[in-house]
């Protein structure tokens, strides 16, 4: 099965950039996703990237993909306190009906 | 006009009881899923259905039985509830093929006492 790894915690100061990293094992994945979960809430799709892209930018979010190293990152520019949440990297499993394999989630804490 | 809805949002019950969680999507998607999020926030796929047919069952005890009456609904029935079943259960849907993102429901927090 797919293994998706993330660091568990990240703390940044308001206004700084946050970078959340993810590594995965299945190189056949065509789409890779970032989801956000605020306390007590559901999962919100933040962004996704096609595997034939190296970078995708969407306002304050930048996703970088290194297919050779199977490394995905999410950069949040000008991080705000409202960005405090858990961020999940997710990769579809090719042998699991495209169900998502999630990393353990990175808890981002933004301090004033 | 909620895309993926689940009921109930909270469910508190005693060990040994049988309970159901309902899920509906109005996106016209072919594929629906159930995920379990444990107390450490780890998310894991439980079931995947495509057009009312079971695609995967990820080592889930047979006390859990999904039922899909039509492709817009995927309900989860749990028999003989155990303490370890306490978790948040998320329903999701997507077009078949995983080419686009999965949309998640708000979750059902199940507490077994």
Coordinates of N, CA and C in Angstrom, one line a residue:
Chain A
X1 N 0.8 -1.2 0.0 CA 0.0 0.0 0.0 C 0.8 1.3 0.0
X2 N 0.2 2.3 -0.2 CA 0.9 3.6 -0.2 C 1.3 4.1 1.2
X3 N 2.5 4.6 1.3 CA 2.9 5.2 2.5 C 3.1 6.7 2.3
X4 N 2.5 7.5 3.2 CA 2.6 8.9 3.0 C 3.1 9.5 4.4
X5 N 4.2 10.2 4.3 CA 4.8 10.6 5.6 C 4.8 12.2 5.7
X6 N 4.5 12.7 6.8 CA 4.6 14.1 7.1 C 5.2 14.3 8.5
X7 N 5.8 15.4 8.7 CA 6.2 15.8 10.1 C 4.9 16.2 10.8
X8 N 4.9 16.0 12.1 CA 3.6 16.2 12.9 C 3.3 17.6 13.3
X9 N 4.4 18.4 13.5 CA 4.1 19.7 14.1 C 5.0 20.8 13.4
X10 N 4.4 22.0 13.3 CA 5.1 23.1 12.8 C 4.6 24.4 13.4
X11 N 5.5 25.2 13.9 CA 5.1 26.4 14.6 C 5.8 27.6 13.9
X12 N 5.0 28.6 13.5 CA 5.6 29.8 12.8 C 5.0 31.0 13.4
X13 N 5.6 32.2 13.2 CA 5.1 33.4 13.6 C 4.2 34.0 12.5
X14 N 3.2 34.8 12.9 CA 2.3 35.4 12.0 C 3.1 36.3 11.0
X15 N 2.8 36.2 9.7 CA 3.5 36.9 8.7 C 4.7 36.2 8.1
X16 N 5.2 35.1 8.7 CA 6.2 34.3 8.1 C 5.6 33.4 7.1
X17 N 6.5 32.7 6.4 CA 6.0 31.6 5.5 C 6.1 30.3 6.2
X18 N 5.2 29.4 5.9 CA 5.1 28.1 6.4 C 5.4 27.1 5.3
X19 N 6.2 26.1 5.6 CA 6.4 25.0 4.6 C 6.2 23.7 5.2
X20 N 5.2 23.0 4.7 CA 4.9 21.6 5.1 C 5.3 20.6 4.1
X21 N 6.0 19.6 4.5 CA 6.6 18.6 3.6 C 5.9 17.3 3.7
X22 N 6.0 16.6 2.6 CA 5.3 15.2 2.5 C 6.1 14.4 1.6
X23 N 6.3 13.1 2.0 CA 6.9 12.2 1.0 C 5.9 11.0 0.8
X24 N 6.0 10.4 -0.3 CA 5.1 9.3 -0.6 C 5.9 8.2 -1.4
X25 N 5.2 7.0 -1.5 CA 6.0 5.9 -2.1 C 5.5 5.5 -3.5
X26 N 4.2 5.7 -3.8 CA 3.6 5.2 -5.1 C 3.9 6.2 -6.2
X27 N 4.8 5.9 -7.1 CA 5.2 6.9 -8.1 C 4.1 6.9 -9.2
X28 N 3.1 6.1 -9.2 CA 2.1 6.1 -10.3 C 1.0 7.1 -10.0
X29 N 1.1 7.7 -8.8 CA 0.0 8.6 -8.5 C -0.1 9.8 -9.4
X30 N -1.2 10.1 -10.0 CA -1.4 11.1 -11.0 C -1.7 12.5 -10.3
X31 N -2.4 12.4 -9.2 CA -2.8 13.6 -8.5 C -2.4 13.6 -7.1
X32 N -2.0 14.7 -6.5 CA -1.6 14.7 -5.1 C -2.3 15.9 -4.5
X33 N -2.8 15.7 -3.3 CA -3.7 16.7 -2.7 C -3.2 17.2 -1.3
X34 N -3.7 18.4 -1.0 CA -3.5 19.0 0.3 C -4.9 19.3 0.9
X35 N -5.2 18.8 2.0 CA -6.4 19.1 2.7 C -6.1 19.8 4.0
X36 N -7.1 20.6 4.5 CA -6.9 21.4 5.7 C -8.1 21.0 6.6
X37 N -7.8 20.8 7.9 CA -8.8 20.5 8.9 C -8.7 21.4 10.1
X38 N -9.6 22.3 10.3 CA -9.7 23.1 11.4 C -10.3 22.4 12.6
X39 N -10.0 22.8 13.8 CA -10.5 22.1 15.0 C -12.0 21.8 14.9
X40 N -12.3 20.6 15.1 CA -13.7 20.2 15.2 C -14.5 20.2 13.9
X41 N -13.7 20.4 12.8 CA -14.4 20.6 11.5 C -14.0 19.4 10.6
X42 N -14.6 19.5 9.4 CA -14.3 18.4 8.4 C -13.1 18.8 7.6
X43 N -12.9 18.1 6.5 CA -11.8 18.2 5.6 C -12.1 19.1 4.4
X44 N -11.2 20.1 4.3 CA -11.4 21.1 3.2 C -10.3 20.9 2.2
X45 N -10.6 20.7 0.9 CA -9.6 20.6 -0.1 C -8.9 22.0 -0.2
X46 N -7.6 22.0 -0.1 CA -6.9 23.3 -0.3 C -6.5 23.5 -1.7
X47 N -5.8 22.4 -2.2 CA -5.2 22.5 -3.5 C -4.8 21.1 -4.0
X48 N -4.6 20.9 -5.2 CA -4.0 19.7 -5.7 C -3.1 20.0 -6.9
X49 N -2.2 19.0 -7.2 CA -1.3 19.2 -8.3 C -1.2 17.9 -9.1
X50 N -1.2 18.1 -10.4 CA -1.0 17.0 -11.3 C 0.4 16.5 -11.3
X51 N 0.6 15.3 -11.5 CA 2.0 14.7 -11.4 C 2.9 15.2 -12.5
X52 N 2.4 15.8 -13.6 CA 3.3 16.2 -14.6 C 3.6 17.7 -14.4
X53 N 3.3 18.3 -13.2 CA 3.6 19.6 -12.9 C 4.7 19.6 -11.8
X54 N 5.5 20.7 -11.9 CA 6.5 20.8 -10.8 C 6.0 21.8 -9.7
X55 N 5.2 22.7 -10.1 CA 4.7 23.8 -9.2 C 3.3 24.2 -9.6
X56 N 2.6 24.6 -8.5 CA 1.3 25.2 -8.7 C 1.1 26.3 -7.7
X57 N 0.7 27.4 -8.2 CA 0.5 28.6 -7.2 C -0.9 29.0 -7.2
X58 N -1.4 29.2 -6.0 CA -2.8 29.6 -5.9 C -2.9 30.6 -4.8
X59 N -2.8 31.9 -5.1 CA -2.8 33.0 -4.1 C -1.7 32.8 -3.1
X60 N -2.0 32.6 -1.8 CA -0.9 32.4 -0.9 C -0.3 31.0 -0.8
X61 N -0.8 30.1 -1.6 CA -0.4 28.7 -1.5 C 0.5 28.4 -2.7
X62 N 1.6 27.7 -2.4 CA 2.4 27.2 -3.5 C 2.7 25.7 -3.2
X63 N 2.4 24.9 -4.2 CA 2.7 23.5 -4.1 C 3.9 23.2 -5.0
X64 N 4.9 22.5 -4.4 CA 6.0 22.0 -5.2 C 6.1 20.5 -5.2
X65 N 6.3 19.9 -6.4 CA 6.4 18.5 -6.5 C 7.7 18.1 -7.1
X66 N 8.4 17.2 -6.4 CA 9.6 16.6 -6.9 C 9.3 15.1 -7.1
X67 N 9.0 14.7 -8.4 CA 8.6 13.4 -8.6 C 9.7 12.4 -8.4
X68 N 10.9 12.8 -8.8 CA 12.1 11.9 -8.7 C 12.3 11.5 -7.2
X69 N 12.2 12.5 -6.3 CA 12.4 12.2 -4.9 C 11.0 11.9 -4.2
X70 N 9.9 11.9 -4.9 CA 8.6 11.6 -4.3 C 8.4 12.5 -3.1
X71 N 8.6 13.8 -3.4 CA 8.5 14.8 -2.3 C 7.5 15.9 -2.7
X72 N 6.6 16.2 -1.9 CA 5.6 17.2 -2.1 C 5.7 18.2 -1.0
X73 N 5.5 19.5 -1.3 CA 5.5 20.5 -0.2 C 4.4 21.5 -0.5
X74 N 4.0 22.1 0.6 CA 3.0 23.2 0.6 C 3.5 24.4 1.3
X75 N 3.6 25.4 0.6 CA 4.1 26.7 1.2 C 3.0 27.7 1.3
X76 N 2.8 28.2 2.5 CA 1.8 29.2 2.8 C 2.5 30.5 3.1
X77 N 2.3 31.5 2.2 CA 3.0 32.8 2.4 C 2.2 33.6 3.3
X78 N 2.9 34.5 4.0 CA 2.2 35.5 4.9 C 1.2 34.8 5.8
X79 N 1.7 33.8 6.6 CA 0.8 32.9 7.4 C 0.1 33.7 8.4
X80 N -1.2 33.5 8.5 CA -2.1 34.2 9.5 C -2.5 33.2 10.6
X81 N -3.0 33.8 11.7 CA -3.5 32.9 12.8 C -4.6 32.0 12.3
X82 N -5.4 32.5 11.4 CA -6.5 31.7 10.8 C -6.0 30.5 10.0
X83 N -4.7 30.4 9.7 CA -4.2 29.3 9.0 C -3.8 28.1 10.0
X84 N -3.9 28.4 11.3 CA -3.7 27.3 12.3 C -4.7 26.2 12.1
X85 N -4.2 25.0 11.8 CA -5.0 23.9 11.5 C -4.1 22.6 11.3
X86 N -4.7 21.5 11.0 CA -4.0 20.3 10.6 C -4.0 20.2 9.1
X87 N -2.9 20.0 8.5 CA -2.7 19.9 7.0 C -2.4 18.5 6.7
X88 N -3.2 17.9 5.8 CA -3.0 16.5 5.4 C -2.5 16.5 3.9
X89 N -1.5 15.7 3.7 CA -1.1 15.4 2.3 C -1.8 14.1 2.0
X90 N -2.4 14.0 0.8 CA -3.2 12.8 0.4 C -2.8 12.3 -1.0
X91 N -2.7 11.0 -1.2 CA -2.3 10.5 -2.4 C -3.3 9.3 -2.8
X92 N -3.8 9.3 -4.0 CA -4.8 8.2 -4.3 C -4.0 6.9 -4.4
X93 N -4.6 5.9 -3.9 CA -4.0 4.5 -4.1 C -4.5 3.9 -5.3
X94 N -3.7 3.5 -6.2 CA -4.1 2.9 -7.5 C -4.8 1.5 -7.3
X95 N -4.4 0.8 -6.2 CA -5.1 -0.4 -6.0 C -6.2 -0.4 -5.0
X96 N -6.7 0.8 -4.7 CA -7.7 0.9 -3.7 C -8.9 1.8 -4.2
X97 N -9.2 1.6 -5.4 CA -10.4 2.4 -6.0 C -10.2 3.9 -5.9
X98 N -9.0 4.3 -5.9 CA -8.7 5.7 -5.8 C -9.0 6.4 -4.5
X99 N -9.2 5.5 -3.5 CA -9.4 6.1 -2.1 C -8.1 6.8 -1.8
X100 N -8.2 7.8 -0.9 CA -7.0 8.6 -0.6 C -6.2 7.9 0.6
X101 N -4.9 7.9 0.4 CA -4.0 7.5 1.5 C -3.5 8.8 2.1
X102 N -3.8 9.0 3.4 CA -3.4 10.3 4.0 C -2.1 10.2 4.8
X103 N -1.4 11.2 4.9 CA -0.3 11.3 5.8 C -0.9 11.5 7.2
X104 N -0.1 11.5 8.2 CA -0.6 11.7 9.6 C -1.1 13.1 9.9
X105 N -0.8 14.0 9.1 CA -1.2 15.4 9.3 C -0.1 16.2 10.0
X106 N 0.0 17.4 9.6 CA 0.9 18.4 10.2 C 0.1 19.4 10.9
X107 N 0.3 19.5 12.2 CA -0.4 20.6 13.0 C 0.4 21.9 12.9
X108 N -0.2 22.8 12.3 CA 0.4 24.1 12.1 C -0.1 25.1 13.2
X109 N 0.8 25.6 14.0 CA 0.4 26.6 15.0 C 1.0 28.0 14.6
X110 N 0.2 29.0 14.4 CA 0.7 30.3 14.0 C 0.5 31.2 15.3
X111 N 1.6 31.8 15.7 CA 1.6 32.6 16.9 C 1.8 34.1 16.5
X112 N 1.1 34.9 17.3 CA 1.1 36.4 16.9 C 2.5 37.0 17.0
Chain B
X1 N -27.7 23.7 -0.1 CA -27.1 23.0 -1.2 C -25.8 22.3 -0.8
X2 N -25.8 21.6 0.3 CA -24.7 20.9 0.8 C -24.3 19.8 -0.2
X3 N -23.0 19.7 -0.5 CA -22.6 18.7 -1.5 C -22.6 17.3 -0.9
X4 N -21.9 17.1 0.3 CA -21.9 15.8 0.9 C -22.4 16.0 2.3
X5 N -23.5 15.4 2.7 CA -24.1 15.5 4.0 C -24.1 14.2 4.8
X6 N -23.9 14.3 6.1 CA -23.9 13.1 6.9 C -24.9 13.4 8.1
X7 N -25.6 12.3 8.5 CA -26.4 12.4 9.7 C -26.2 11.1 10.5
X8 N -26.1 11.2 11.9 CA -26.1 12.5 12.6 C -24.7 13.1 12.7
X9 N -24.6 14.2 13.2 CA -23.3 14.9 13.4 C -22.6 14.3 14.7
X10 N -23.4 14.0 15.7 CA -22.8 13.4 16.9 C -23.7 12.2 17.2
X11 N -23.0 11.2 17.7 CA -23.7 9.9 18.1 C -23.0 9.4 19.3
X12 N -23.8 9.3 20.4 CA -23.3 8.7 21.7 C -24.1 7.5 22.0
X13 N -23.4 6.4 22.2 CA -24.2 5.2 22.4 C -23.4 4.2 23.3
X14 N -24.0 3.2 23.8 CA -23.3 2.2 24.7 C -22.8 1.0 23.9
X15 N -21.8 0.5 24.5 CA -21.2 -0.8 23.9 C -22.3 -1.8 23.7
X16 N -22.1 -2.5 22.6 CA -23.1 -3.6 22.2 C -24.2 -3.2 21.4
X17 N -24.5 -1.8 21.3 CA -25.6 -1.4 20.5 C -25.2 -1.4 19.0
X18 N -26.3 -1.3 18.2 CA -26.2 -1.2 16.7 C -26.6 0.2 16.3
X19 N -25.8 0.8 15.4 CA -26.1 2.2 15.0 C -25.8 2.3 13.5
X20 N -26.4 3.3 12.9 CA -26.2 3.6 11.5 C -25.9 5.1 11.3
X21 N -25.0 5.4 10.4 CA -24.7 6.7 9.9 C -25.1 6.8 8.4
X22 N -25.7 7.9 8.1 CA -26.2 8.1 6.7 C -25.3 9.1 6.0
X23 N -25.2 8.9 4.7 CA -24.4 9.9 3.9 C -25.1 10.0 2.6
X24 N -25.2 11.3 2.1 CA -25.8 11.6 0.8 C -25.0 12.6 0.1
X25 N -24.8 12.4 -1.2 CA -24.1 13.4 -2.0 C -25.0 13.9 -3.2
X26 N -25.0 15.2 -3.5 CA -25.8 15.7 -4.6 C -24.9 16.2 -5.7
X27 N -23.8 15.6 -5.8 CA -22.8 16.0 -6.9 C -22.8 15.2 -8.1
X28 N -23.6 14.1 -8.1 CA -23.7 13.2 -9.3 C -22.5 12.4 -9.4
X29 N -21.7 12.2 -8.3 CA -20.5 11.4 -8.4 C -20.8 9.9 -8.4
X30 N -19.9 9.2 -9.0 CA -20.1 7.7 -9.1 C -19.5 7.0 -7.9
X31 N -18.6 7.6 -7.2 CA -17.8 6.9 -6.2 C -18.0 7.5 -4.8
X32 N -18.2 6.7 -3.8 CA -18.4 7.2 -2.4 C -17.5 6.4 -1.5
X33 N -17.1 7.0 -0.4 CA -16.1 6.4 0.5 C -16.5 6.6 2.0
X34 N -16.0 5.8 2.8 CA -16.1 6.0 4.3 C -14.6 6.0 4.8
X35 N -14.3 7.0 5.5 CA -13.0 7.1 6.2 C -13.2 7.2 7.7
X36 N -12.2 6.7 8.4 CA -12.3 6.8 9.9 C -11.1 7.6 10.4
X37 N -11.4 8.6 11.3 CA -10.3 9.4 11.8 C -10.3 9.1 13.3
X38 N -9.1 8.6 13.8 CA -9.1 8.2 15.2 C -8.7 9.4 16.1
X39 N -8.5 9.1 17.4 CA -8.3 10.2 18.3 C -6.9 10.9 18.1
X40 N -6.0 10.3 17.3 CA -4.8 11.0 17.0 C -4.9 11.7 15.6
X41 N -6.1 11.8 15.1 CA -6.3 12.4 13.8 C -5.8 11.7 12.6
X42 N -5.5 10.4 12.8 CA -5.1 9.6 11.6 C -6.3 9.2 10.8
X43 N -6.2 9.4 9.5 CA -7.3 9.2 8.6 C -7.0 7.9 7.8
X44 N -8.0 7.0 7.8 CA -7.8 5.8 7.0 C -9.1 5.4 6.3
X45 N -8.9 4.9 5.1 CA -10.0 4.5 4.3 C -10.6 3.2 4.9
X46 N -11.9 3.2 4.9 CA -12.6 1.9 5.3 C -13.2 1.2 4.1
X47 N -14.0 1.9 3.3 CA -14.7 1.3 2.2 C -14.7 2.3 1.0
X48 N -14.9 1.7 -0.1 CA -15.0 2.5 -1.4 C -16.1 1.8 -2.2
X49 N -17.1 2.6 -2.7 CA -18.1 2.1 -3.5 C -18.2 2.9 -4.8
X50 N -18.3 2.1 -5.9 CA -18.5 2.8 -7.2 C -19.8 2.3 -7.8
X51 N -20.7 3.2 -8.1 CA -22.0 2.9 -8.7 C -22.7 1.8 -7.9
X52 N -22.7 1.9 -6.6 CA -23.4 1.0 -5.7 C -22.7 -0.3 -5.5
X53 N -21.5 -0.5 -6.1 CA -20.8 -1.7 -5.9 C -19.5 -1.5 -5.0
X54 N -19.3 -2.4 -4.1 CA -18.1 -2.4 -3.2 C -16.8 -2.5 -4.0
X55 N -15.9 -1.6 -3.9 CA -14.6 -1.7 -4.5 C -13.6 -2.2 -3.6
X56 N -13.5 -1.6 -2.4 CA -12.5 -2.0 -1.5 C -13.1 -2.1 -0.1
X57 N -12.5 -3.0 0.7 CA -12.9 -3.1 2.1 C -11.5 -3.3 2.8
X58 N -11.1 -2.2 3.5 CA -9.7 -2.2 4.0 C -9.7 -2.8 5.4
X59 N -9.6 -4.1 5.5 CA -9.5 -4.8 6.8 C -10.3 -4.2 7.9
X60 N -11.6 -4.0 7.6 CA -12.5 -3.5 8.5 C -13.3 -4.7 9.1
X61 N -13.5 -4.7 10.4 CA -14.3 -5.8 11.0 C -15.6 -6.0 10.3
X62 N -16.1 -7.2 10.2 CA -17.4 -7.4 9.6 C -18.6 -6.9 10.4
X63 N -18.3 -6.3 11.5 CA -19.4 -5.6 12.3 C -19.8 -4.3 11.5
X64 N -18.9 -3.9 10.6 CA -19.2 -2.7 9.8 C -19.8 -3.1 8.5
X65 N -21.0 -2.7 8.2 CA -21.5 -3.1 6.9 C -22.1 -1.8 6.2
X66 N -21.4 -1.5 5.1 CA -21.9 -0.3 4.3 C -23.0 -0.8 3.4
X67 N -23.9 0.1 3.1 CA -25.0 -0.2 2.2 C -25.2 1.0 1.3
X68 N -25.3 0.7 0.0 CA -25.5 1.8 -1.0 C -26.8 1.5 -1.7
X69 N -27.9 2.2 -1.3 CA -29.2 1.9 -2.0 C -29.2 2.5 -3.4
X70 N -28.5 3.6 -3.6 CA -28.3 4.2 -4.9 C -27.0 4.9 -4.9
X71 N -26.6 5.4 -6.1 CA -25.2 5.9 -6.1 C -25.1 7.3 -5.4
X72 N -26.2 7.9 -4.9 CA -26.1 9.1 -4.2 C -26.0 8.9 -2.7
X73 N -26.2 7.7 -2.2 CA -26.2 7.4 -0.8 C -25.2 6.2 -0.5
X74 N -24.6 6.4 0.6 CA -23.7 5.3 1.2 C -23.8 5.4 2.7
X75 N -24.6 4.4 3.3 CA -24.8 4.4 4.7 C -23.9 3.4 5.3
X76 N -23.6 3.6 6.6 CA -22.7 2.8 7.4 C -23.4 2.2 8.6
X77 N -23.6 0.9 8.6 CA -24.2 0.3 9.8 C -23.2 -0.4 10.6
X78 N -23.2 -0.2 11.9 CA -22.2 -0.8 12.8 C -23.0 -1.7 13.8
X79 N -22.6 -3.0 13.9 CA -23.2 -3.9 14.9 C -22.3 -4.0 16.1
X80 N -22.9 -4.3 17.2 CA -22.2 -4.6 18.4 C -21.0 -3.7 18.7
X81 N -21.4 -2.4 18.8 CA -20.3 -1.4 19.0 C -19.4 -1.6 20.1
X82 N -18.1 -1.3 19.9 CA -17.0 -1.5 20.9 C -16.4 -0.1 21.2
X83 N -15.7 -0.1 22.3 CA -15.1 1.2 22.7 C -14.2 1.7 21.6
X84 N -13.5 0.8 21.0 CA -12.5 1.2 20.0 C -13.1 1.7 18.7
X85 N -14.4 1.7 18.6 CA -15.1 2.2 17.4 C -15.3 3.7 17.6
X86 N -15.0 4.3 18.7 CA -15.1 5.7 18.9 C -14.1 6.4 18.0
X87 N -14.7 7.3 17.2 CA -13.8 8.0 16.2 C -14.8 9.0 15.5
X88 N -14.2 9.7 14.6 CA -15.0 10.6 13.6 C -15.0 9.8 12.3
X89 N -16.2 9.6 11.8 CA -16.3 8.9 10.5 C -16.7 10.0 9.4
X90 N -15.9 9.9 8.3 CA -16.1 10.9 7.2 C -16.6 10.1 6.0
X91 N -17.6 10.6 5.4 CA -18.1 10.2 4.1 C -17.5 11.1 3.0
X92 N -17.2 10.6 1.9 CA -16.6 11.4 0.8 C -17.2 10.9 -0.5
X93 N -17.1 11.7 -1.6 CA -17.5 11.3 -2.9 C -16.5 11.9 -3.9
X94 N -16.4 11.3 -5.1 CA -15.6 11.8 -6.2 C -16.1 11.2 -7.5
X95 N -15.7 11.8 -8.6 CA -16.0 11.1 -9.9 C -15.2 9.8 -9.9
X96 N -15.5 8.9 -10.7 CA -14.7 7.6 -10.8 C -13.4 7.9 -11.5
X97 N -12.4 7.4 -11.0 CA -11.1 7.5 -11.6 C -10.1 8.4 -10.8
X98 N -10.7 9.0 -9.8 CA -9.9 9.8 -8.9 C -9.2 11.0 -9.6
X99 N -9.7 11.4 -10.8 CA -9.1 12.5 -11.5 C -9.3 13.8 -10.9
X100 N -10.4 13.9 -10.1 CA -10.7 15.1 -9.4 C -10.7 14.9 -7.9
X101 N -10.8 16.0 -7.2 CA -10.7 15.9 -5.8 C -11.9 15.2 -5.2
X102 N -11.7 14.7 -4.0 CA -12.8 14.1 -3.2 C -13.4 15.2 -2.3
X103 N -14.7 15.2 -2.2 CA -15.4 16.1 -1.4 C -15.9 15.3 -0.1
X104 N -15.6 15.9 1.0 CA -15.8 15.3 2.3 C -17.1 15.8 2.9
X105 N -17.8 15.0 3.6 CA -18.9 15.4 4.5 C -18.3 16.0 5.8
X106 N -19.2 16.6 6.6 CA -18.7 17.2 7.9 C -18.3 16.3 8.9
X107 N -18.5 15.0 8.8 CA -18.1 14.0 9.8 C -19.1 13.7 10.8
X108 N -19.1 12.5 11.3 CA -19.9 12.1 12.4 C -19.0 11.6 13.6
X109 N -19.2 12.3 14.7 CA -18.4 11.9 15.9 C -19.1 10.9 16.7
X110 N -18.6 9.7 16.6 CA -19.2 8.5 17.4 C -18.4 8.3 18.7
X111 N -19.2 8.3 19.8 CA -18.6 8.0 21.1 C -19.3 6.8 21.6
X112 N -18.5 5.8 21.9 CA -19.1 4.6 22.5 C -18.7 4.5 24.0
X113 N -19.7 4.4 24.8 CA -19.4 4.4 26.3 C -19.6 3.0 26.9

